[in-house]
Amino acid sequence: MENNEILEEQENLLTLTDENGNEATFEYLDVIEYQDKEYLLLMPTDDSGEIVILEIEPVDEENENYLSVTEDDILNAVYEIFKEKYKDILTFED
């Protein structure tokens, strides 16, 4: 995925701006596909320890929007896929 390459070139950091104009910087973790959609997994750089999961909405060939996911079943399913994928690399607290 082309966007991943861009993130890697920026040391895996991504700065996002919310609807109120507030900026936050995140560490890129992965993109997980679930039910024919892609979800971006990020870790805030403020050491809060919470993983952020955003739905990727393609705009055109070069741009995409990141949407908040509010459905607990989707958040849990995507997080479980992430945990399974990285179970041998990362330690997760439940």
PDB file of C-alpha atoms in Angstrom:
ATOM      1  CA  MET A   1       0.000   0.000   0.000  1.00  0.00           C
ATOM      2  CA  GLU A   2       1.517   3.272  -1.101  1.00  0.00           C
ATOM      3  CA  ASN A   3       0.439   5.198   1.998  1.00  0.00           C
ATOM      4  CA  ASN A   4       2.374   2.788   4.235  1.00  0.00           C
ATOM      5  CA  GLU A   5       5.559   3.583   2.342  1.00  0.00           C
ATOM      6  CA  ILE A   6       5.039   7.288   2.958  1.00  0.00           C
ATOM      7  CA  LEU A   7       4.499   6.662   6.658  1.00  0.00           C
ATOM      8  CA  GLU A   8       7.664   4.562   6.888  1.00  0.00           C
ATOM      9  CA  GLU A   9       9.671   7.351   5.311  1.00  0.00           C
ATOM     10  CA  GLN A  10       8.412   9.654   8.057  1.00  0.00           C
ATOM     11  CA  GLU A  11       9.662   7.306  10.795  1.00  0.00           C
ATOM     12  CA  ASN A  12       6.201   5.770  11.195  1.00  0.00           C
ATOM     13  CA  LEU A  13       4.724   9.033  12.521  1.00  0.00           C
ATOM     14  CA  LEU A  14       1.486  10.516  11.267  1.00  0.00           C
ATOM     15  CA  THR A  15      -0.021  13.850  12.329  1.00  0.00           C
ATOM     16  CA  LEU A  16      -3.797  14.056  12.002  1.00  0.00           C
ATOM     17  CA  THR A  17      -6.077  17.074  12.361  1.00  0.00           C
ATOM     18  CA  ASP A  18      -9.562  16.589  13.817  1.00  0.00           C
ATOM     19  CA  GLU A  19     -12.739  18.440  12.859  1.00  0.00           C
ATOM     20  CA  ASN A  20     -11.901  21.166  15.428  1.00  0.00           C
ATOM     21  CA  GLY A  21      -8.452  21.831  13.963  1.00  0.00           C
ATOM     22  CA  ASN A  22      -6.589  20.067  16.790  1.00  0.00           C
ATOM     23  CA  GLU A  23      -3.490  18.166  15.724  1.00  0.00           C
ATOM     24  CA  ALA A  24      -2.290  14.907  17.248  1.00  0.00           C
ATOM     25  CA  THR A  25       0.720  12.793  16.332  1.00  0.00           C
ATOM     26  CA  PHE A  26       0.497   9.012  16.190  1.00  0.00           C
ATOM     27  CA  GLU A  27       2.824   6.105  15.548  1.00  0.00           C
ATOM     28  CA  TYR A  28       1.687   3.948  12.635  1.00  0.00           C
ATOM     29  CA  LEU A  29       1.125   0.338  13.692  1.00  0.00           C
ATOM     30  CA  ASP A  30      -0.653  -1.432  10.831  1.00  0.00           C
ATOM     31  CA  VAL A  31      -3.545  -1.542   8.389  1.00  0.00           C
ATOM     32  CA  ILE A  32      -6.024  -4.365   8.979  1.00  0.00           C
ATOM     33  CA  GLU A  33      -8.681  -5.453   6.484  1.00  0.00           C
ATOM     34  CA  TYR A  34     -12.038  -6.426   7.960  1.00  0.00           C
ATOM     35  CA  GLN A  35     -15.351  -6.931   6.133  1.00  0.00           C
ATOM     36  CA  ASP A  36     -14.017  -5.442   2.871  1.00  0.00           C
ATOM     37  CA  LYS A  37     -12.836  -2.249   4.590  1.00  0.00           C
ATOM     38  CA  GLU A  38      -9.400  -1.177   5.753  1.00  0.00           C
ATOM     39  CA  TYR A  39      -8.674   0.095   9.235  1.00  0.00           C
ATOM     40  CA  LEU A  40      -5.643   2.097  10.299  1.00  0.00           C
ATOM     41  CA  LEU A  41      -4.202   1.247  13.718  1.00  0.00           C
ATOM     42  CA  LEU A  42      -2.269   3.991  15.467  1.00  0.00           C
ATOM     43  CA  MET A  43      -0.653   4.571  18.854  1.00  0.00           C
ATOM     44  CA  PRO A  44      -0.722   8.139  20.241  1.00  0.00           C
ATOM     45  CA  THR A  45       2.765   9.498  20.889  1.00  0.00           C
ATOM     46  CA  ASP A  46       1.569  10.942  24.228  1.00  0.00           C
ATOM     47  CA  ASP A  47       2.078   7.506  25.834  1.00  0.00           C
ATOM     48  CA  SER A  48      -1.595   7.088  26.717  1.00  0.00           C
ATOM     49  CA  GLY A  49      -1.250   3.431  25.732  1.00  0.00           C
ATOM     50  CA  GLU A  50      -4.545   3.254  23.877  1.00  0.00           C
ATOM     51  CA  ILE A  51      -4.585   2.076  20.285  1.00  0.00           C
ATOM     52  CA  VAL A  52      -6.666   4.205  17.928  1.00  0.00           C
ATOM     53  CA  ILE A  53      -8.551   2.448  15.129  1.00  0.00           C
ATOM     54  CA  LEU A  54      -9.738   4.533  12.180  1.00  0.00           C
ATOM     55  CA  GLU A  55     -11.617   3.445   9.059  1.00  0.00           C
ATOM     56  CA  ILE A  56      -9.813   4.350   5.846  1.00  0.00           C
ATOM     57  CA  GLU A  57     -12.097   6.035   3.326  1.00  0.00           C
ATOM     58  CA  PRO A  58     -10.453   6.440  -0.100  1.00  0.00           C
ATOM     59  CA  VAL A  59     -11.092   9.852  -1.686  1.00  0.00           C
ATOM     60  CA  ASP A  60      -9.126   9.365  -4.897  1.00  0.00           C
ATOM     61  CA  GLU A  61      -5.958   7.572  -6.012  1.00  0.00           C
ATOM     62  CA  GLU A  62      -3.720   9.759  -3.831  1.00  0.00           C
ATOM     63  CA  ASN A  63      -5.885  10.818  -0.885  1.00  0.00           C
ATOM     64  CA  GLU A  64      -7.865   9.173   1.870  1.00  0.00           C
ATOM     65  CA  ASN A  65      -9.890  10.213   4.898  1.00  0.00           C
ATOM     66  CA  TYR A  66      -9.717   8.569   8.304  1.00  0.00           C
ATOM     67  CA  LEU A  67     -13.043   8.086  10.043  1.00  0.00           C
ATOM     68  CA  SER A  68     -13.726   7.381  13.716  1.00  0.00           C
ATOM     69  CA  VAL A  69     -15.130   3.924  14.380  1.00  0.00           C
ATOM     70  CA  THR A  70     -17.897   3.970  16.982  1.00  0.00           C
ATOM     71  CA  GLU A  71     -19.200   0.406  16.682  1.00  0.00           C
ATOM     72  CA  ASP A  72     -17.763  -1.731  19.465  1.00  0.00           C
ATOM     73  CA  ASP A  73     -18.112  -4.970  17.487  1.00  0.00           C
ATOM     74  CA  ILE A  74     -15.942  -3.593  14.665  1.00  0.00           C
ATOM     75  CA  LEU A  75     -13.376  -2.132  17.076  1.00  0.00           C
ATOM     76  CA  ASN A  76     -13.141  -5.438  18.958  1.00  0.00           C
ATOM     77  CA  ALA A  77     -12.893  -7.536  15.783  1.00  0.00           C
ATOM     78  CA  VAL A  78     -10.163  -5.370  14.239  1.00  0.00           C
ATOM     79  CA  TYR A  79      -8.231  -5.285  17.510  1.00  0.00           C
ATOM     80  CA  GLU A  80      -8.461  -9.084  17.844  1.00  0.00           C
ATOM     81  CA  ILE A  81      -7.074  -9.516  14.307  1.00  0.00           C
ATOM     82  CA  PHE A  82      -4.225  -7.147  15.211  1.00  0.00           C
ATOM     83  CA  LYS A  83      -3.489  -9.039  18.443  1.00  0.00           C
ATOM     84  CA  GLU A  84      -3.455 -12.378  16.631  1.00  0.00           C
ATOM     85  CA  LYS A  85      -1.154 -11.039  13.921  1.00  0.00           C
ATOM     86  CA  TYR A  86       1.366  -9.679  16.447  1.00  0.00           C
ATOM     87  CA  LYS A  87       0.971 -12.206  19.279  1.00  0.00           C
ATOM     88  CA  ASP A  88       4.569 -13.406  18.879  1.00  0.00           C
ATOM     89  CA  ILE A  89       6.007  -9.878  18.736  1.00  0.00           C
ATOM     90  CA  LEU A  90       3.997  -7.743  21.185  1.00  0.00           C
ATOM     91  CA  THR A  91       2.618  -8.203  24.696  1.00  0.00           C
ATOM     92  CA  PHE A  92      -0.995  -7.118  25.154  1.00  0.00           C
ATOM     93  CA  GLU A  93      -2.747  -6.139  28.360  1.00  0.00           C
ATOM     94  CA  ASP A  94      -6.422  -7.038  28.565  1.00  0.00           C
TER      95      ASP A  94
END
